[in-house]
Each structure stands twice: as structure tokens, then as C-alpha cells.
Amino acid sequence: MARAPPNFGVNLDDPDDARQAATAVLILSWHFQTHQVPRTRQLVHTCLFTGQGWVDDLLGGKCIRMLNNMRMNVPTFIQLCRILREGEYIIEGPCDKVTLEEGVAIALYGLSHDLTQRVLGERFQHSTETIYRHVRRLCQALVRLAPIAIRHMDTDATHPWIRNNRRFYPWFKDCIGAIDGTHVSASVPRGEQGAFRNRKGTLSQNVLATCDHDMRFVYVRAGWEGSTQDSRVLLDAISNPDAAFPTPPAGKYYAVDAAYRHMPGFMAPFKSGPGGRSQTAQKGLFNRHHSSVRNIIERTFGVWKMRFKILDGPMKNYPIEAQRNIVVACCVLHNFIREMQPYDVSLPDEVNMDGGGTEGAQMPQLHVTPEALHDWKELRNAMADHMYLHRNE
């Protein structure tokens, strides 16, 4: 008679005992595999063509390669790195495994082509944590550089673009730039999405910007929720001392669209309303020429977003403060490229963009005396009359 195997007090016919026995077998199997069988760790980034090697290859190769990948030529890239190093906007540590040049290239490549951290990690052969750290570091450095890079160069003389155009001169001789808002894709937690959802139904931050006639940003206010009206952002910029808005000198002004209030320092077009045929023709002519002057901000936005695809989105899952820094950093880079490469042919200046404001939106009230408003309206009327009188010259 065969002996039954010992059950050690376990009754396999009992469901509870059977479950415990199965669990014990799994635990023993895991223990054997993890402690008895040696495992070989496989490296992730094993490409012999490292990120630094790629950057060196770009710097020594044809200029068009650097333009295509980094949106700037070799001298501009070298000058940017020199400013960041000598100005101590980025401080290199003795133990840093990534050079300043490679770190700048990581961020530029990601901002220009809207690449994920995993894709950047594969290209530069670094971990996603390293990639994020260098993107954040460059953006923070450029934000600190912004007060120097984003400002007016000259507001006294009439810009040649105005002076040499018979449609604009002499009527817009005191226009020093244009203002408008634009939307940049945003990524926010579900509980905050309502405020960031714009009138098109997408998530965005509303960015107020001012540019001069050289298509350079002279002021940027980023981080506002996408549902906020452009006029509300401008009101905050004007009334908040911490916003450091560049108020036009006396007699000078920015060209703005119908979403903004026509008041000293801000020249808006005529709004549609009753009037005789001659008066309507005068206002229509003024509005067409005014629109051409103001279009400089739309062209600037267009080139800016074509250069830095990350702005079109969908935005990566960065903290909202980091997203604001990305906007400002891209403005600084845009200005730097315009200064170093004024005749850059890699991107067209003529870019068709939708206007930012609508005539139905009303700017919140800002205290301006009735006399000042009256004088400013009379100035616009006089400009329209004189423009219409000399329309055939």
C-alpha cells in the first residue's frame, strides 16, 4: 500500500488552504528568479553618436543644417552661448556631464520642433530627467535676460519703414509699434481647465505682446488664462506698476485693433457707425492704412510661431510657470535672431495671421480725462481728413 505524501497540515481541498499554497509557490518562484538567477542590466542610451558629437557636427557643418535644427546659424548660436556663459545666466559646474553648448542645443531643438523629452533623450543620449533640467535651465536663463533683450531700441525718430512708405507717412510718423494678443497652447490640470479654455474651445494662455516696426518684441505679458479678453490683459499691464509696461512718450502711440480703447498712447481704428458717404470714405481709408501699420504684430506672431513649434501645441505637460517661461524665452530668442540675422531667409516675413481682437469686445475702463479723450479723437479725425485729401498723391 503506497504512502500518501505529507500535507504539512494543508488541506488542498479547502479553498483557503489552496489559495495560500498557491501564493507561497509564487513567492518562492519570485525569490528564486531575483536572487538565484543573475540578471544582466541593459543600458538604454548606447548610440555611439552622442548629443555632444551631433552638436559638434552641426557647428562644423553647413550653416543650413544649424538653421534647420536650431533656428539660428552657427555665429548666432556661438554668440548666444557666449552671452549666457559670460553673463553667468547659466553657470557651469565642474561635475557637469553636459556642456553649456549641448544644453542650449537640447532646449533649442525641443522648442523649435515641439519634441517630447523621450525623443530628445534618444537624440542626445540622455535621460528624460536630464533633458527636462536643461530645457528648464535655458528658459529660466532667457527669462532673466528678457529685460535686456525685450525693450525699445529707439522711440524718438520715425522708423524708416514708416517714413519711406507713402501710405503711412506723415500720418503715422509717431507710431512706435503695435499691440495685440495671441493664444499659446496650454496644459493645465482638469480642475483649472475652465479658465484656460478660450472661445475656440481649446486650452491656451493669453499672451499680450508689443512689437516695433523691426518685428522685435518690446513687451510681453504671458501667463493669463485663455478665457481672458485681450483688453483685460492690457489694462492690467498699464495699471500694474510691477508689469513694467513701456508707456509711449508724449505724442507717440501704439497701433491697436478695435478690441482696445482709443485713447492717448493707443491709436485704434474707427468703429462702424452712422455717417455720410464722404465721412465713411475717409474713415475707411484711414482704417485700411491703419490695418497695414498694425499688421506688423500679426506678422511678428506668425514668424515667432513658425520658428518655435512648441507654441502651437498641444503643449507638453510642464508646470504652468514653466509654460509661461517658455513663451518669454521664445520671445527673447526671436529678438536675438532678428538682431543677429536681420536678413534671415529661412522664414518668410509675410505671414497671414488671424486678427487677435474683435470689435465687439470692450476694454475695461481706465481713467483718462474727457479732454484728453476728445483731443485724441480729434487727432484721429484730422489724420483721416488729411489722408483722404492727399489720397491720390
CSV table of C-alpha atoms in Angstrom, one decimal:
chain,number,residue,atom,x,y,z
A,1,MET,CA,0.0,0.0,0.0
A,2,ALA,CA,1.5,3.3,-1.1
A,3,ARG,CA,2.1,6.0,1.4
A,4,ALA,CA,0.3,9.4,0.9
A,5,PRO,CA,2.6,12.4,0.6
A,6,PRO,CA,2.7,14.6,3.7
A,7,ASN,CA,0.4,17.6,3.6
A,8,PHE,CA,2.1,19.5,6.4
A,9,GLY,CA,-1.3,20.4,7.8
A,10,VAL,CA,-2.6,21.8,4.4
A,11,ASN,CA,-5.8,20.6,3.1
A,12,LEU,CA,-5.8,21.3,-0.7
A,13,ASP,CA,-9.5,20.5,-0.8
A,14,ASP,CA,-10.0,23.6,1.3
A,15,PRO,CA,-10.2,26.7,-0.9
A,16,ASP,CA,-8.4,28.9,1.7
A,17,ASP,CA,-5.6,26.4,2.1
A,18,ALA,CA,-5.3,26.0,-1.7
A,19,ARG,CA,-5.1,29.8,-2.2
A,20,GLN,CA,-2.4,30.2,0.5
A,21,ALA,CA,-0.4,27.3,-1.1
A,22,ALA,CA,-0.5,28.9,-4.5
A,23,THR,CA,0.6,32.3,-3.0
A,24,ALA,CA,3.5,30.5,-1.3
A,25,VAL,CA,4.6,28.9,-4.6
A,26,LEU,CA,4.5,32.3,-6.4
A,27,ILE,CA,6.6,34.0,-3.6
A,28,LEU,CA,9.2,31.2,-3.8
A,29,SER,CA,9.4,31.4,-7.6
A,30,TRP,CA,9.9,35.2,-7.5
A,31,HIS,CA,12.6,34.8,-4.8
A,32,PHE,CA,14.4,32.2,-6.9
A,33,GLN,CA,14.3,34.3,-10.0
A,34,THR,CA,15.5,37.5,-8.4
A,35,HIS,CA,18.1,36.1,-6.0
A,36,GLN,CA,19.4,32.9,-7.6
A,37,VAL,CA,19.5,33.8,-11.3
A,38,PRO,CA,21.9,36.7,-12.1
A,39,ARG,CA,20.4,39.4,-14.4
A,40,THR,CA,22.3,41.5,-16.9
A,41,ARG,CA,21.4,45.2,-16.8
A,42,GLN,CA,20.8,46.6,-20.3
A,43,LEU,CA,21.8,50.2,-21.0
A,44,VAL,CA,19.3,52.4,-22.7
A,45,HIS,CA,21.4,55.1,-24.4
A,46,THR,CA,24.1,53.1,-26.3
A,47,CYS,CA,24.4,55.1,-29.5
A,48,LEU,CA,28.0,56.0,-30.4
A,49,PHE,CA,26.9,59.3,-32.0
A,50,THR,CA,26.3,61.3,-28.7
A,51,GLY,CA,24.5,64.5,-28.3
A,52,GLN,CA,27.7,66.4,-28.0
A,53,GLY,CA,29.0,64.7,-31.1
A,54,TRP,CA,25.9,65.8,-33.0
A,55,VAL,CA,26.3,69.4,-31.8
A,56,ASP,CA,29.9,69.5,-32.8
A,57,ASP,CA,29.0,68.1,-36.2
A,58,LEU,CA,26.4,70.8,-36.7
A,59,LEU,CA,28.8,73.5,-35.7
A,60,GLY,CA,31.4,72.3,-38.2
A,61,GLY,CA,28.9,71.5,-41.0
A,62,LYS,CA,26.9,73.5,-43.5
A,63,CYS,CA,25.1,76.6,-42.0
A,64,ILE,CA,21.7,75.4,-43.3
A,65,ARG,CA,21.9,72.4,-41.0
A,66,MET,CA,22.1,74.5,-37.9
A,67,LEU,CA,19.4,76.8,-39.2
A,68,ASN,CA,17.1,73.8,-39.9
A,69,ASN,CA,17.6,72.2,-36.5
A,70,MET,CA,18.2,75.2,-34.1
A,71,ARG,CA,16.6,78.1,-36.0
A,72,MET,CA,19.8,80.1,-35.9
A,73,ASN,CA,23.1,80.0,-37.8
A,74,VAL,CA,26.4,79.0,-36.3
A,75,PRO,CA,27.7,82.5,-35.3
A,76,THR,CA,24.3,83.3,-33.7
A,77,PHE,CA,24.5,80.0,-31.7
A,78,ILE,CA,28.0,80.7,-30.6
A,79,GLN,CA,27.2,84.3,-29.6
A,80,LEU,CA,24.2,83.1,-27.6
A,81,CYS,CA,26.3,80.6,-25.7
A,82,ARG,CA,28.9,83.3,-25.0
A,83,ILE,CA,26.4,85.7,-23.6
A,84,LEU,CA,24.9,83.0,-21.3
A,85,ARG,CA,28.3,82.0,-20.1
A,86,GLU,CA,30.0,85.4,-19.6
A,87,GLY,CA,26.8,86.9,-18.2
A,88,GLU,CA,26.5,84.0,-15.8
A,89,TYR,CA,22.9,83.4,-16.9
A,90,ILE,CA,24.0,79.7,-16.9
A,91,ILE,CA,26.7,78.7,-14.5
A,92,GLU,CA,28.6,75.5,-15.4
A,93,GLY,CA,29.6,73.2,-12.6
A,94,PRO,CA,32.9,71.2,-12.5
A,95,CYS,CA,31.0,68.0,-12.4
A,96,ASP,CA,28.5,68.7,-15.2
A,97,LYS,CA,28.4,65.9,-17.8
A,98,VAL,CA,26.6,68.1,-20.3
A,99,THR,CA,28.3,71.1,-21.7
A,100,LEU,CA,26.6,74.5,-21.9
A,101,GLU,CA,26.5,74.2,-25.7
A,102,GLU,CA,24.9,70.8,-25.7
A,103,GLY,CA,22.4,72.0,-23.0
A,104,VAL,CA,21.4,75.0,-25.1
A,105,ALA,CA,21.1,72.8,-28.2
A,106,ILE,CA,18.8,70.4,-26.3
A,107,ALA,CA,16.4,73.2,-25.4
A,108,LEU,CA,16.6,74.9,-28.8
A,109,TYR,CA,15.9,71.7,-30.6
A,110,GLY,CA,12.9,70.9,-28.4
A,111,LEU,CA,11.4,74.4,-28.6
A,112,SER,CA,11.9,74.6,-32.4
A,113,HIS,CA,10.4,71.3,-33.3
A,114,ASP,CA,8.0,70.6,-30.3
A,115,LEU,CA,9.6,67.3,-29.4
A,116,THR,CA,8.9,65.2,-26.3
A,117,GLN,CA,11.5,64.6,-23.7
A,118,ARG,CA,11.8,60.9,-24.8
A,119,VAL,CA,12.6,61.9,-28.4
A,120,LEU,CA,15.1,64.5,-27.2
A,121,GLY,CA,16.6,61.9,-24.9
A,122,GLU,CA,17.1,59.5,-27.8
A,123,ARG,CA,18.7,62.2,-30.0
A,124,PHE,CA,21.1,63.5,-27.3
A,125,GLN,CA,21.5,60.1,-25.5
A,126,HIS,CA,20.4,61.4,-22.0
A,127,SER,CA,17.7,60.6,-19.6
A,128,THR,CA,14.4,62.4,-19.7
A,129,GLU,CA,15.3,64.0,-16.3
A,130,THR,CA,18.5,65.4,-17.8
A,131,ILE,CA,16.6,66.7,-20.8
A,132,TYR,CA,13.9,68.4,-18.7
A,133,ARG,CA,16.6,70.0,-16.5
A,134,HIS,CA,18.4,71.6,-19.4
A,135,VAL,CA,15.2,72.8,-21.1
A,136,ARG,CA,14.1,74.4,-17.8
A,137,ARG,CA,17.6,75.9,-17.2
A,138,LEU,CA,17.8,77.6,-20.6
A,139,CYS,CA,14.2,79.0,-20.3
A,140,GLN,CA,14.9,80.4,-16.8
A,141,ALA,CA,18.2,82.0,-18.1
A,142,LEU,CA,16.4,83.6,-21.0
A,143,VAL,CA,13.7,85.0,-18.7
A,144,ARG,CA,16.4,86.7,-16.7
A,145,LEU,CA,17.9,88.1,-19.9
A,146,ALA,CA,14.5,89.4,-21.0
A,147,PRO,CA,14.7,92.9,-19.6
A,148,ILE,CA,17.7,93.5,-21.8
A,149,ALA,CA,16.5,91.6,-24.9
A,150,ILE,CA,12.9,92.7,-24.9
A,151,ARG,CA,12.8,96.5,-24.9
A,152,HIS,CA,12.5,99.5,-27.2
A,153,MET,CA,15.7,100.5,-29.1
A,154,ASP,CA,14.5,104.0,-30.2
A,155,THR,CA,11.2,105.8,-29.9
A,156,ASP,CA,12.3,109.3,-30.9
A,157,ALA,CA,13.0,109.1,-34.7
A,158,THR,CA,10.3,108.0,-37.2
A,159,HIS,CA,11.1,104.5,-38.3
A,160,PRO,CA,12.3,104.1,-41.9
A,161,TRP,CA,9.5,101.6,-42.7
A,162,ILE,CA,7.0,104.4,-41.9
A,163,ARG,CA,9.0,107.3,-43.3
A,164,ASN,CA,9.7,105.6,-46.7
A,165,ASN,CA,6.1,104.4,-47.3
A,166,ARG,CA,3.7,107.0,-48.8
A,167,ARG,CA,0.7,105.1,-47.4
A,168,PHE,CA,1.9,105.7,-43.9
A,169,TYR,CA,3.9,109.0,-43.9
A,170,PRO,CA,3.4,111.5,-42.5
A,171,TRP,CA,0.2,110.3,-40.8
A,172,PHE,CA,1.7,107.5,-38.8
A,173,LYS,CA,5.1,109.1,-38.1
A,174,ASP,CA,4.5,108.9,-34.4
A,175,CYS,CA,3.6,105.2,-34.3
A,176,ILE,CA,6.3,103.3,-32.4
A,177,GLY,CA,4.8,99.8,-32.8
A,178,ALA,CA,1.7,97.7,-32.5
A,179,ILE,CA,-0.1,95.7,-29.7
A,180,ASP,CA,-2.2,92.6,-29.8
A,181,GLY,CA,-2.9,89.4,-28.0
A,182,THR,CA,-2.3,85.9,-29.2
A,183,HIS,CA,-3.1,82.4,-27.8
A,184,VAL,CA,-0.4,79.8,-27.0
A,185,SER,CA,-1.4,76.2,-26.3
A,186,ALA,CA,-1.5,75.4,-22.5
A,187,SER,CA,-1.6,72.2,-20.5
A,188,VAL,CA,-3.4,72.6,-17.1
A,189,PRO,CA,-4.9,70.2,-14.5
A,190,ARG,CA,-8.5,69.2,-15.2
A,191,GLY,CA,-9.8,71.4,-12.3
A,192,GLU,CA,-8.3,74.6,-13.8
A,193,GLN,CA,-9.2,74.0,-17.5
A,194,GLY,CA,-12.4,76.1,-17.4
A,195,ALA,CA,-10.4,79.4,-17.0
A,196,PHE,CA,-7.9,78.4,-19.7
A,197,ARG,CA,-10.5,77.4,-22.3
A,198,ASN,CA,-10.6,80.1,-25.0
A,199,ARG,CA,-13.5,81.0,-27.3
A,200,LYS,CA,-12.4,78.3,-29.8
A,201,GLY,CA,-12.8,75.7,-27.1
A,202,THR,CA,-9.1,74.9,-26.8
A,203,LEU,CA,-6.8,75.3,-23.8
A,204,SER,CA,-4.4,78.2,-24.0
A,205,GLN,CA,-2.7,81.1,-22.3
A,206,ASN,CA,-3.4,84.6,-23.5
A,207,VAL,CA,-0.2,86.4,-24.3
A,208,LEU,CA,-0.1,90.2,-24.7
A,209,ALA,CA,2.7,91.5,-26.8
A,210,THR,CA,4.0,94.8,-28.3
A,211,CYS,CA,6.4,94.9,-31.2
A,212,ASP,CA,8.3,97.6,-33.1
A,213,HIS,CA,8.5,98.1,-36.8
A,214,ASP,CA,11.5,95.8,-37.0
A,215,MET,CA,9.4,92.8,-35.9
A,216,ARG,CA,11.1,92.8,-32.5
A,217,PHE,CA,9.1,92.2,-29.3
A,218,VAL,CA,9.4,95.2,-27.0
A,219,TYR,CA,7.0,93.9,-24.3
A,220,VAL,CA,5.5,90.5,-23.4
A,221,ARG,CA,2.9,89.7,-20.8
A,222,ALA,CA,2.4,85.9,-20.6
A,223,GLY,CA,0.5,83.5,-18.3
A,224,TRP,CA,-3.1,84.9,-18.5
A,225,GLU,CA,-5.9,82.3,-18.8
A,226,GLY,CA,-7.1,81.7,-22.3
A,227,SER,CA,-10.7,82.9,-21.4
A,228,THR,CA,-9.4,86.4,-20.6
A,229,GLN,CA,-10.1,89.2,-23.0
A,230,ASP,CA,-7.1,90.9,-24.7
A,231,SER,CA,-8.3,94.3,-23.4
A,232,ARG,CA,-8.3,93.0,-19.8
A,233,VAL,CA,-4.7,91.9,-20.1
A,234,LEU,CA,-3.7,95.3,-21.5
A,235,LEU,CA,-5.5,97.1,-18.7
A,236,ASP,CA,-3.6,95.1,-16.1
A,237,ALA,CA,-0.3,95.8,-17.9
A,238,ILE,CA,-0.9,99.5,-17.9
A,239,SER,CA,-2.3,99.9,-14.4
A,240,ASN,CA,0.1,97.4,-12.6
A,241,PRO,CA,3.4,99.0,-11.7
A,242,ASP,CA,5.0,95.6,-11.5
A,243,ALA,CA,4.1,94.8,-15.1
A,244,ALA,CA,6.7,97.4,-16.3
A,245,PHE,CA,4.7,98.3,-19.4
A,246,PRO,CA,6.6,100.7,-21.8
A,247,THR,CA,4.3,103.6,-21.9
A,248,PRO,CA,4.7,105.6,-25.1
A,249,PRO,CA,6.4,109.0,-24.8
A,250,ALA,CA,4.1,112.0,-25.1
A,251,GLY,CA,2.7,112.3,-28.6
A,252,LYS,CA,3.7,108.7,-29.6
A,253,TYR,CA,1.4,105.7,-29.7
A,254,TYR,CA,0.9,102.1,-30.5
A,255,ALA,CA,-1.4,100.9,-33.2
A,256,VAL,CA,-4.2,98.7,-31.7
A,257,ASP,CA,-7.2,96.9,-33.1
A,258,ALA,CA,-10.9,97.6,-32.4
A,259,ALA,CA,-10.8,95.4,-29.2
A,260,TYR,CA,-8.9,98.1,-27.4
A,261,ARG,CA,-9.9,101.6,-26.4
A,262,HIS,CA,-8.9,104.6,-28.5
A,263,MET,CA,-7.1,106.8,-26.0
A,264,PRO,CA,-3.8,108.7,-25.7
A,265,GLY,CA,-0.9,106.3,-26.5
A,266,PHE,CA,-3.2,103.8,-28.3
A,267,MET,CA,-4.4,104.5,-31.8
A,268,ALA,CA,-7.5,102.3,-32.7
A,269,PRO,CA,-9.4,102.3,-36.0
A,270,PHE,CA,-12.8,103.9,-36.5
A,271,LYS,CA,-15.7,101.8,-35.5
A,272,SER,CA,-18.5,101.3,-37.9
A,273,GLY,CA,-21.4,103.8,-37.4
A,274,PRO,CA,-23.6,106.4,-39.0
A,275,GLY,CA,-22.1,109.0,-41.3
A,276,GLY,CA,-22.2,110.5,-44.7
A,277,ARG,CA,-20.6,109.0,-47.8
A,278,SER,CA,-17.6,111.2,-47.6
A,279,GLN,CA,-17.1,110.6,-43.9
A,280,THR,CA,-17.4,106.9,-44.4
A,281,ALA,CA,-14.8,107.0,-47.2
A,282,GLN,CA,-12.4,109.0,-45.0
A,283,LYS,CA,-12.8,106.5,-42.1
A,284,GLY,CA,-12.5,103.5,-44.5
A,285,LEU,CA,-9.2,104.8,-46.0
A,286,PHE,CA,-7.8,105.5,-42.6
A,287,ASN,CA,-8.8,102.1,-41.3
A,288,ARG,CA,-7.1,100.3,-44.3
A,289,HIS,CA,-3.9,102.1,-43.8
A,290,HIS,CA,-4.1,101.7,-40.0
A,291,SER,CA,-4.6,98.0,-40.5
A,292,SER,CA,-1.5,97.8,-42.7
A,293,VAL,CA,0.6,99.5,-40.0
A,294,ARG,CA,-0.9,97.3,-37.2
A,295,ASN,CA,-0.3,94.2,-39.3
A,296,ILE,CA,3.3,94.2,-38.1
A,297,ILE,CA,2.3,92.5,-34.9
A,298,GLU,CA,0.5,89.7,-36.7
A,299,ARG,CA,3.5,89.1,-39.0
A,300,THR,CA,5.7,89.0,-35.9
A,301,PHE,CA,3.4,86.5,-34.2
A,302,GLY,CA,3.4,84.4,-37.4
A,303,VAL,CA,7.2,84.2,-37.7
A,304,TRP,CA,7.6,83.6,-34.0
A,305,LYS,CA,5.2,80.6,-34.0
A,306,MET,CA,6.8,79.2,-37.2
A,307,ARG,CA,10.2,79.3,-35.6
A,308,PHE,CA,9.1,77.7,-32.3
A,309,LYS,CA,6.6,74.9,-33.0
A,310,ILE,CA,6.1,74.3,-29.3
A,311,LEU,CA,3.9,77.4,-29.2
A,312,ASP,CA,1.3,75.8,-31.5
A,313,GLY,CA,0.9,72.8,-29.2
A,314,PRO,CA,-0.5,70.8,-27.9
A,315,MET,CA,1.7,71.9,-25.0
A,316,LYS,CA,3.7,69.3,-23.2
A,317,ASN,CA,2.8,68.6,-19.5
A,318,TYR,CA,5.0,71.3,-18.0
A,319,PRO,CA,4.0,73.3,-14.9
A,320,ILE,CA,2.1,76.4,-15.8
A,321,GLU,CA,5.0,78.6,-14.6
A,322,ALA,CA,7.4,76.7,-16.9
A,323,GLN,CA,4.9,77.2,-19.8
A,324,ARG,CA,5.0,81.0,-19.1
A,325,ASN,CA,8.8,80.9,-19.1
A,326,ILE,CA,8.7,79.1,-22.5
A,327,VAL,CA,6.7,81.9,-24.0
A,328,VAL,CA,9.1,84.6,-22.7
A,329,ALA,CA,12.1,82.5,-23.7
A,330,CYS,CA,10.9,82.1,-27.2
A,331,CYS,CA,10.4,85.9,-27.4
A,332,VAL,CA,14.0,86.5,-26.3
A,333,LEU,CA,15.3,84.0,-28.8
A,334,HIS,CA,13.1,85.6,-31.6
A,335,ASN,CA,14.6,89.1,-30.8
A,336,PHE,CA,18.1,87.7,-30.6
A,337,ILE,CA,17.7,86.0,-34.0
A,338,ARG,CA,16.3,89.2,-35.5
A,339,GLU,CA,19.3,91.2,-34.2
A,340,MET,CA,21.9,88.7,-35.3
A,341,GLN,CA,20.2,87.6,-38.6
A,342,PRO,CA,18.2,90.6,-39.8
A,343,TYR,CA,18.1,89.2,-43.3
A,344,ASP,CA,17.3,85.7,-42.3
A,345,VAL,CA,15.7,84.0,-45.4
A,346,SER,CA,14.9,80.7,-43.6
A,347,LEU,CA,11.4,82.1,-42.7
A,348,PRO,CA,9.2,84.5,-44.6
A,349,ASP,CA,8.3,87.8,-43.0
A,350,GLU,CA,4.9,87.9,-44.7
A,351,VAL,CA,2.7,85.6,-42.7
A,352,ASN,CA,-1.0,85.7,-42.8
A,353,MET,CA,-2.5,85.6,-39.3
A,354,ASP,CA,-6.0,86.0,-37.9
A,355,GLY,CA,-6.5,89.2,-36.0
A,356,GLY,CA,-6.5,88.9,-32.3
A,357,GLY,CA,-9.4,91.1,-31.2
A,358,THR,CA,-13.0,91.6,-32.2
A,359,GLU,CA,-14.8,94.8,-32.4
A,360,GLY,CA,-17.5,93.6,-30.0
A,361,ALA,CA,-15.0,93.3,-27.1
A,362,GLN,CA,-14.9,96.3,-24.9
A,363,MET,CA,-11.8,97.4,-23.0
A,364,PRO,CA,-12.3,97.9,-19.2
A,365,GLN,CA,-12.3,101.5,-18.2
A,366,LEU,CA,-9.0,103.2,-17.4
A,367,HIS,CA,-9.1,106.7,-16.0
A,368,VAL,CA,-8.5,109.2,-18.8
A,369,THR,CA,-9.8,112.8,-18.7
A,370,PRO,CA,-12.6,113.7,-21.1
A,371,GLU,CA,-10.4,116.4,-22.5
A,372,ALA,CA,-7.6,114.0,-23.3
A,373,LEU,CA,-10.0,111.6,-25.0
A,374,HIS,CA,-11.6,114.4,-27.0
A,375,ASP,CA,-8.2,115.7,-28.2
A,376,TRP,CA,-7.1,112.1,-29.2
A,377,LYS,CA,-10.3,111.6,-31.2
A,378,GLU,CA,-9.8,114.9,-32.9
A,379,LEU,CA,-6.2,113.9,-33.8
A,380,ARG,CA,-7.5,110.8,-35.5
A,381,ASN,CA,-10.2,112.8,-37.3
A,382,ALA,CA,-7.6,115.2,-38.6
A,383,MET,CA,-5.4,112.3,-39.7
A,384,ALA,CA,-8.3,110.8,-41.6
A,385,ASP,CA,-9.2,114.1,-43.3
A,386,HIS,CA,-5.7,114.9,-44.4
A,387,MET,CA,-5.1,111.3,-45.6
A,388,TYR,CA,-8.3,111.4,-47.7
A,389,LEU,CA,-7.4,114.8,-49.1
A,390,HIS,CA,-4.0,113.6,-50.3
A,391,ARG,CA,-5.1,110.1,-51.3
A,392,ASN,CA,-4.2,110.5,-55.0
A,393,GLU,CA,-0.7,111.9,-54.4
